[in-house]
mmCIF file of C-alpha atoms in Angstrom:
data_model
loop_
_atom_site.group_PDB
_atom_site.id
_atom_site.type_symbol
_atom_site.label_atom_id
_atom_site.label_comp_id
_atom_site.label_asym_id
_atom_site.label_seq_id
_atom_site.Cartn_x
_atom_site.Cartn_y
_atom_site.Cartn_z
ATOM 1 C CA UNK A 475 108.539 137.408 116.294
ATOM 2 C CA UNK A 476 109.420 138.026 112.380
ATOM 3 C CA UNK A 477 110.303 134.755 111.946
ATOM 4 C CA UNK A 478 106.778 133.131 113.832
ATOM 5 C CA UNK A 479 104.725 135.760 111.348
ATOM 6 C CA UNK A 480 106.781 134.359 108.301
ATOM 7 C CA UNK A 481 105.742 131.022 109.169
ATOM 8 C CA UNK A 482 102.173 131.495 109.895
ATOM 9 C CA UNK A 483 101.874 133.390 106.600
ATOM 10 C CA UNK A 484 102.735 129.518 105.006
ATOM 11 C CA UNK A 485 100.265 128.040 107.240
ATOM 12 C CA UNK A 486 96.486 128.497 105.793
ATOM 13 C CA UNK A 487 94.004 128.767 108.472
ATOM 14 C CA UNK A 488 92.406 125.486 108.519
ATOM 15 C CA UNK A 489 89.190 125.213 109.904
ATOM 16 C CA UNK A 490 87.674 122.117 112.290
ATOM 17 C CA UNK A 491 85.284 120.458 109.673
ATOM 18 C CA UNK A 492 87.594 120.994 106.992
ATOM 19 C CA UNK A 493 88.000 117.013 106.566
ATOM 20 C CA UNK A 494 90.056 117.458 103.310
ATOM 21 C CA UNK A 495 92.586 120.112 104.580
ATOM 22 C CA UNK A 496 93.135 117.620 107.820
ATOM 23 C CA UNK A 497 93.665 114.206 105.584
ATOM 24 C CA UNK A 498 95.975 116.337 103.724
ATOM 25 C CA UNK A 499 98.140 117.592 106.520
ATOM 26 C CA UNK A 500 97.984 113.989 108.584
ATOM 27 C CA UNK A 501 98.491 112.460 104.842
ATOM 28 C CA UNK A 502 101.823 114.621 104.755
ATOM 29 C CA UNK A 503 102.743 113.833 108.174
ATOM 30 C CA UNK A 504 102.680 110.291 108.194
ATOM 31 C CA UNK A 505 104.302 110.067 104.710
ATOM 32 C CA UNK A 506 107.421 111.718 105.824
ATOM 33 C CA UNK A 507 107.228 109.342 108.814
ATOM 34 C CA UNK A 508 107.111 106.685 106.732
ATOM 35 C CA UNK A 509 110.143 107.642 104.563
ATOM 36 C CA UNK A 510 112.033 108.218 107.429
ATOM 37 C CA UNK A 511 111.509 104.777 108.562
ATOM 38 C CA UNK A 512 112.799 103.322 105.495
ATOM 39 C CA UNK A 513 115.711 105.497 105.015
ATOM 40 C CA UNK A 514 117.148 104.554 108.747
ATOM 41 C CA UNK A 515 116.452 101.127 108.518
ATOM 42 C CA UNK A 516 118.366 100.453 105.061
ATOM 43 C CA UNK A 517 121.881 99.423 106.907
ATOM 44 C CA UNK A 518 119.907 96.283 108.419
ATOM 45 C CA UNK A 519 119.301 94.513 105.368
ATOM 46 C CA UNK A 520 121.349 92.694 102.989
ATOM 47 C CA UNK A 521 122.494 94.692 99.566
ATOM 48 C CA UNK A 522 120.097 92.853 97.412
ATOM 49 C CA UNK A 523 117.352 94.388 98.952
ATOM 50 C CA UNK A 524 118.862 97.872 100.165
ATOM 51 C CA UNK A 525 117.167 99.206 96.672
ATOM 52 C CA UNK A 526 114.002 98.128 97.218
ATOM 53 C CA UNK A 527 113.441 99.570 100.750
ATOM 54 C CA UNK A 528 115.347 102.804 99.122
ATOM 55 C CA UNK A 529 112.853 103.042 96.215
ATOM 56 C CA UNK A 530 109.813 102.764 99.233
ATOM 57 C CA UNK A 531 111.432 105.592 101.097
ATOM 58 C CA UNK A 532 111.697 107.670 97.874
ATOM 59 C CA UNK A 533 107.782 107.110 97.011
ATOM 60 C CA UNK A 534 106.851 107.899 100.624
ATOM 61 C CA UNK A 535 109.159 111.111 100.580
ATOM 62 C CA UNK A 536 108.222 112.500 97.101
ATOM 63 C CA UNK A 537 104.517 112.238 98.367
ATOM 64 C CA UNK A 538 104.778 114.118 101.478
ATOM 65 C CA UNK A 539 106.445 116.503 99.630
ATOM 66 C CA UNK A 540 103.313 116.942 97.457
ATOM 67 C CA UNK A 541 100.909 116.368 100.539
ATOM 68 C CA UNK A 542 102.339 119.498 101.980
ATOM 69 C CA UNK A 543 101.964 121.883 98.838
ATOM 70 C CA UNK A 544 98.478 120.067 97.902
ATOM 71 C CA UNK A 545 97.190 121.232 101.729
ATOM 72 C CA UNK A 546 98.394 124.902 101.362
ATOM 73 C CA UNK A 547 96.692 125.032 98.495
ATOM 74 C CA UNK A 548 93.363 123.488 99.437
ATOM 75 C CA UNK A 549 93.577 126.061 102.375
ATOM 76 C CA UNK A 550 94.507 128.697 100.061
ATOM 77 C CA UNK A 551 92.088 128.442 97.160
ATOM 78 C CA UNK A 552 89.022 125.861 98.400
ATOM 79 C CA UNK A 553 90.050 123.808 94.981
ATOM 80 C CA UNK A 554 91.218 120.212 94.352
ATOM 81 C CA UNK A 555 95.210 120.344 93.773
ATOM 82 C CA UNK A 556 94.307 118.337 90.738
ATOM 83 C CA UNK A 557 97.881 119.134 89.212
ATOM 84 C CA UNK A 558 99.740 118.484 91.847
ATOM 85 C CA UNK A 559 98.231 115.339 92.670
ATOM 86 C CA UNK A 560 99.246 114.308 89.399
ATOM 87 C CA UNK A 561 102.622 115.150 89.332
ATOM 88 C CA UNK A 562 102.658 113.266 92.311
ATOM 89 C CA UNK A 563 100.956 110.022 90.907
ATOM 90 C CA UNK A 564 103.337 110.844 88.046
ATOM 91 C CA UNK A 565 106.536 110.168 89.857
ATOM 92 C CA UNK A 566 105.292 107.857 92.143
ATOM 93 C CA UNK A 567 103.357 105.079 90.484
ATOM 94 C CA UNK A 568 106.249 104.197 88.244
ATOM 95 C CA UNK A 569 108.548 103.587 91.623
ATOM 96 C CA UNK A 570 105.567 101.672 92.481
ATOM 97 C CA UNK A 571 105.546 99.466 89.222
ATOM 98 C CA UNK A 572 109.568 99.286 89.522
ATOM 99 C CA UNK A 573 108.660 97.743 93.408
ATOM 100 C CA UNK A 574 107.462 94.737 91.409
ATOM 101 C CA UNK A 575 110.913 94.381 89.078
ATOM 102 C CA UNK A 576 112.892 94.740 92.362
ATOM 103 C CA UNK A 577 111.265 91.557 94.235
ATOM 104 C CA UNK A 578 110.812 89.688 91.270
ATOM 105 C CA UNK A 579 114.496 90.288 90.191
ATOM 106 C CA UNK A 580 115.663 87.023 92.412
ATOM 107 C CA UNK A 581 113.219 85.206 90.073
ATOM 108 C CA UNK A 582 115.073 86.364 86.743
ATOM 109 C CA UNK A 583 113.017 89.704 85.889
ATOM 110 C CA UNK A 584 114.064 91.164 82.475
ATOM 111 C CA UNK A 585 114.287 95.103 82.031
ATOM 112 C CA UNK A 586 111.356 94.674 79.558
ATOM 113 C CA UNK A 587 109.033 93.473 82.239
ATOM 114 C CA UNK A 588 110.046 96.931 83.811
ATOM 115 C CA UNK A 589 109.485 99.088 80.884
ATOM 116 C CA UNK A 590 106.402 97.546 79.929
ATOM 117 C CA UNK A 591 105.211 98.437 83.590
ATOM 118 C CA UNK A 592 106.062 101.536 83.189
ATOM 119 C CA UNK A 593 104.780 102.595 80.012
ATOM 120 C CA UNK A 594 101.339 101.669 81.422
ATOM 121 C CA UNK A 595 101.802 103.615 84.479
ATOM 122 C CA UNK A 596 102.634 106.633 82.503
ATOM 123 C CA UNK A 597 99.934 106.242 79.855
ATOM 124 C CA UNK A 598 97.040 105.729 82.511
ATOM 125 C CA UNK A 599 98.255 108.730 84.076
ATOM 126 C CA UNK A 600 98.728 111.113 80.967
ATOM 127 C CA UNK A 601 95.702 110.204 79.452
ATOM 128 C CA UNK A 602 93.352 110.838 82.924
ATOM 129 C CA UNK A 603 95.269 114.335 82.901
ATOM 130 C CA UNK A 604 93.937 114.678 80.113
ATOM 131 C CA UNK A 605 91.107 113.798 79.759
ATOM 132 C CA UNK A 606 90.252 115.724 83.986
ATOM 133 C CA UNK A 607 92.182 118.808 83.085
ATOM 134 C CA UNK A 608 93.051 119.349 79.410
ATOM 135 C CA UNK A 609 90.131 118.226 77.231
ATOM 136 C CA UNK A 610 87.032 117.257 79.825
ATOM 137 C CA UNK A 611 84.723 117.622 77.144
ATOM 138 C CA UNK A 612 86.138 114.168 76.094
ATOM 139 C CA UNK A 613 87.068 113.043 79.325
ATOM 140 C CA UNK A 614 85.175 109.521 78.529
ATOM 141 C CA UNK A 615 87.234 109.134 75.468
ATOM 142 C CA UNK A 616 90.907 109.722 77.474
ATOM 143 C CA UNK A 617 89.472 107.754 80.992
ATOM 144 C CA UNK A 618 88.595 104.674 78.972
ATOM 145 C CA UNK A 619 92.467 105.106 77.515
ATOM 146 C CA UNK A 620 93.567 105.409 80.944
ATOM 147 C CA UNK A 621 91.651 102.680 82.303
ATOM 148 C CA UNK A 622 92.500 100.440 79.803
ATOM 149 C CA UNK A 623 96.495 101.186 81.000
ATOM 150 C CA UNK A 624 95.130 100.524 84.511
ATOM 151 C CA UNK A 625 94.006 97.035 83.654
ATOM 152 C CA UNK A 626 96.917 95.975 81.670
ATOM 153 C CA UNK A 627 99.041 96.711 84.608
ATOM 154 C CA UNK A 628 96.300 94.693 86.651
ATOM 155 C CA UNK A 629 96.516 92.107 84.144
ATOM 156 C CA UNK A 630 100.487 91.544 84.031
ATOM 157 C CA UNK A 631 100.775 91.390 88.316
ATOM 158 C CA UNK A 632 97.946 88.793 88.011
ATOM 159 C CA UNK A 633 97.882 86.943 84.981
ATOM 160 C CA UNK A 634 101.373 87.778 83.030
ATOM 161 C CA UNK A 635 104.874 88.071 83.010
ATOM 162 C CA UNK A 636 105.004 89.022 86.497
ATOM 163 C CA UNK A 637 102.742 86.705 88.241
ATOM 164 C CA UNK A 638 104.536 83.397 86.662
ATOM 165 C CA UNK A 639 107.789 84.880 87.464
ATOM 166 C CA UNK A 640 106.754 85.423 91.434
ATOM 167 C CA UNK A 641 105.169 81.614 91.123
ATOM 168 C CA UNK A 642 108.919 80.366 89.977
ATOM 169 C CA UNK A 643 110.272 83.017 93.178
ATOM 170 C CA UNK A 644 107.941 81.020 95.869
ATOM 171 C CA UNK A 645 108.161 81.982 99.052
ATOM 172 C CA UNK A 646 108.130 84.965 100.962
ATOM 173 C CA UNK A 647 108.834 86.696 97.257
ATOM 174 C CA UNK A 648 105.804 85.244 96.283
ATOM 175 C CA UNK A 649 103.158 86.120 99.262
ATOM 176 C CA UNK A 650 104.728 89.508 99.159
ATOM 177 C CA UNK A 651 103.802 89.862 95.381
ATOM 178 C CA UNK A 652 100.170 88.621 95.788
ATOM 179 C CA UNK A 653 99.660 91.468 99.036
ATOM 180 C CA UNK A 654 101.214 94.072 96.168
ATOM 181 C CA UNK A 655 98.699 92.822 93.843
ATOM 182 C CA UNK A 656 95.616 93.188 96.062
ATOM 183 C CA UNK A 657 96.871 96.678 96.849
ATOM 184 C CA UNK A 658 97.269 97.348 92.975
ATOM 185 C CA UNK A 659 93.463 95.625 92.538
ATOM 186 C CA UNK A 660 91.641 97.072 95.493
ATOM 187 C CA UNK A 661 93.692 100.154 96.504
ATOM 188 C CA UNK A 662 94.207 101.572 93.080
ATOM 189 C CA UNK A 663 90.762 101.206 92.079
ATOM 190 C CA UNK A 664 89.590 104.453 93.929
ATOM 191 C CA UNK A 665 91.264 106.410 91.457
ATOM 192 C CA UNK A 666 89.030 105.425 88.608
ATOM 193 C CA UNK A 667 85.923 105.839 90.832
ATOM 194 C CA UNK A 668 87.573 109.287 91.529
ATOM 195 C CA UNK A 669 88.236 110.163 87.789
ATOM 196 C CA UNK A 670 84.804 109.287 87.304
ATOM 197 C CA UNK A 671 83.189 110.998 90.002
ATOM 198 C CA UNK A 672 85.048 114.231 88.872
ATOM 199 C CA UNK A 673 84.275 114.500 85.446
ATOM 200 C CA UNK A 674 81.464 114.201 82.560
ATOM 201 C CA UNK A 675 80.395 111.251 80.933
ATOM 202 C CA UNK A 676 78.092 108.648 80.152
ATOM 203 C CA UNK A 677 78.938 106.946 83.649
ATOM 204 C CA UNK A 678 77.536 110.410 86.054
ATOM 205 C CA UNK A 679 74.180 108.016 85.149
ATOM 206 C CA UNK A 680 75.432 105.790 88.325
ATOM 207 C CA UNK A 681 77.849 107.395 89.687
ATOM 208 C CA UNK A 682 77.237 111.075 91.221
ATOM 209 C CA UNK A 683 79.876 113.886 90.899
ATOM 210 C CA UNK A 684 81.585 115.082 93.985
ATOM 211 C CA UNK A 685 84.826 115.712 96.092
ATOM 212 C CA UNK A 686 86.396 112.707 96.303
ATOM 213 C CA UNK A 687 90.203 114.520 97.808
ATOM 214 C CA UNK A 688 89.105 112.765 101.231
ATOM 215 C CA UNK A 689 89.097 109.583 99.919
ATOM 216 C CA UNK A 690 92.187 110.335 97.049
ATOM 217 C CA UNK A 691 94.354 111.510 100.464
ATOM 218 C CA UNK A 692 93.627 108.135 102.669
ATOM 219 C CA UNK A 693 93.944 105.331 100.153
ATOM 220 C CA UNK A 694 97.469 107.372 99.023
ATOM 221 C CA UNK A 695 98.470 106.788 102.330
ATOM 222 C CA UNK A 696 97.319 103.369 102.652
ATOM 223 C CA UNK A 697 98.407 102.188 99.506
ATOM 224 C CA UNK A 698 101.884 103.916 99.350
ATOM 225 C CA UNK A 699 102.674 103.466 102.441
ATOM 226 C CA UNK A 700 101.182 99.935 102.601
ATOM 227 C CA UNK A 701 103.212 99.477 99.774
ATOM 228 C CA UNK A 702 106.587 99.940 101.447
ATOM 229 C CA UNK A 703 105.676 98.164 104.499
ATOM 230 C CA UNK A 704 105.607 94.918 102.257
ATOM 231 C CA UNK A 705 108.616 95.452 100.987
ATOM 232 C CA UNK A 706 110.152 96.076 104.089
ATOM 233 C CA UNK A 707 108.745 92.755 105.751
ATOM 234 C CA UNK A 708 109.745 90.732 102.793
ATOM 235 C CA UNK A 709 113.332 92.449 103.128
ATOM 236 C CA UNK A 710 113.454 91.542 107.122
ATOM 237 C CA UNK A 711 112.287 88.056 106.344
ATOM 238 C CA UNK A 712 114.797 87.650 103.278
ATOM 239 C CA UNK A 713 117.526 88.664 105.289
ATOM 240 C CA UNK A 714 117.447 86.547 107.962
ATOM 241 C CA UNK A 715 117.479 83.582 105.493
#
């Protein structure tokens, strides 16, 4: 009985229309699903890509982590984990931008190409804490920083280093890269809108302020988890080669 009144003392009471507090708890729940189906399935591929499956577990893992302390505290306080969800992205999005080295490694990927990835990964993210937390009176001034980061990550997958390197891969390397790019384009391009939506600036002219946690909770989980699930199909395909 002590021990059932200690755990329901961690549980907030979450109520049925509470659409953020659920996206957070299934968001947690199918993260740490996810990592555990990369972690078990590791010994069936070949060592080459053992670290890249690995790294997708990690980024799945380090989320639900997060997912689980960003839901108590929604349930505790009625306030967007803001911080947390950064130190999330924080840790995270870098693996995500090291996914991209991994793959593209068989190609003849340089360390720099890695570096460069994730100095932009760290930069967007700084600069929209920033700008959403720290100083929001300039919060145009540090998104456009941020959003400039967000592009020049768009534009090397796409346009740069990375995309001529996956063109010399071919191959399953190569369809895998373009899926991680759309992900990167599309999927990624919520959390500007977010940003956006939860700060001042000139853009609250055409685009209203609001909760956006809903939609910040389900494109994490499709994009992170999405994320690993191309890595692990380009592993299963690589290995039987």
């Amino acid at each position: 009985m002590t021990n059932f009144m200690f755990i329901s003392g961690l549980v907030g009471k979450m109520l049925p229309t509470d659409y953020v507090g659920f996206t957070f708890f299934v968001g947690c729940m199918a993260m740490m699903a996810a990592s555990a189906f990369f972690f078990l399935s590791l010994s069936q591929f070949d060592k080459k890509w053992r670290t890249s499956v690995l790294v997708s577990g990690l980024i799945t893992f380090i989320a639900a982590v997060h997912y689980f302390y960003m839901r108590d505290y929604w349930a505790s306080f009625g306030e967007s984990p803001t911080f947390f969800r950064y130190v999330d992205w924080v840790l995270t999005v870098p693996l995500m931008c090291l996914e991209f080295y991994l793959i593209l490694k068989v190609a003849g990927a340089k360390q720099s190409l890695l570096w460069k990835m994730i100095l932009y990964s760290v930069v967007m993210l700084v600069t929209g804490y920033i700008g959403e937390v720290i100083a929001p009176d300039s919060a145009a001034f540090w998104g456009l920083i941020s959003g400039l980061a967000y592009f020049l990550i768009v534009y090397e997958i796409w346009l740069g280093e990375a995309s001529k390197l996956a063109t010399a891969a071919g191959g399953e390397v190569l369809r895998a890269h373009k899926i991680l790019c759309w992900f990167v384009l599309v999927g990624w391009s919520i959390y500007p809108l977010g940003y956006m939506m939860g700060t001042t600036g000139w853009y609250n002219s055409f685009i209203p302020s609001g909760n956006i946690d809903v939609v910040y909770n389900i494109a994490d989980a499709i994009n992170k988890i999405g994320f690993g699930l191309v890595i692990y199909s380009l592993a299963v395909k690589s290995s039987k080669d």
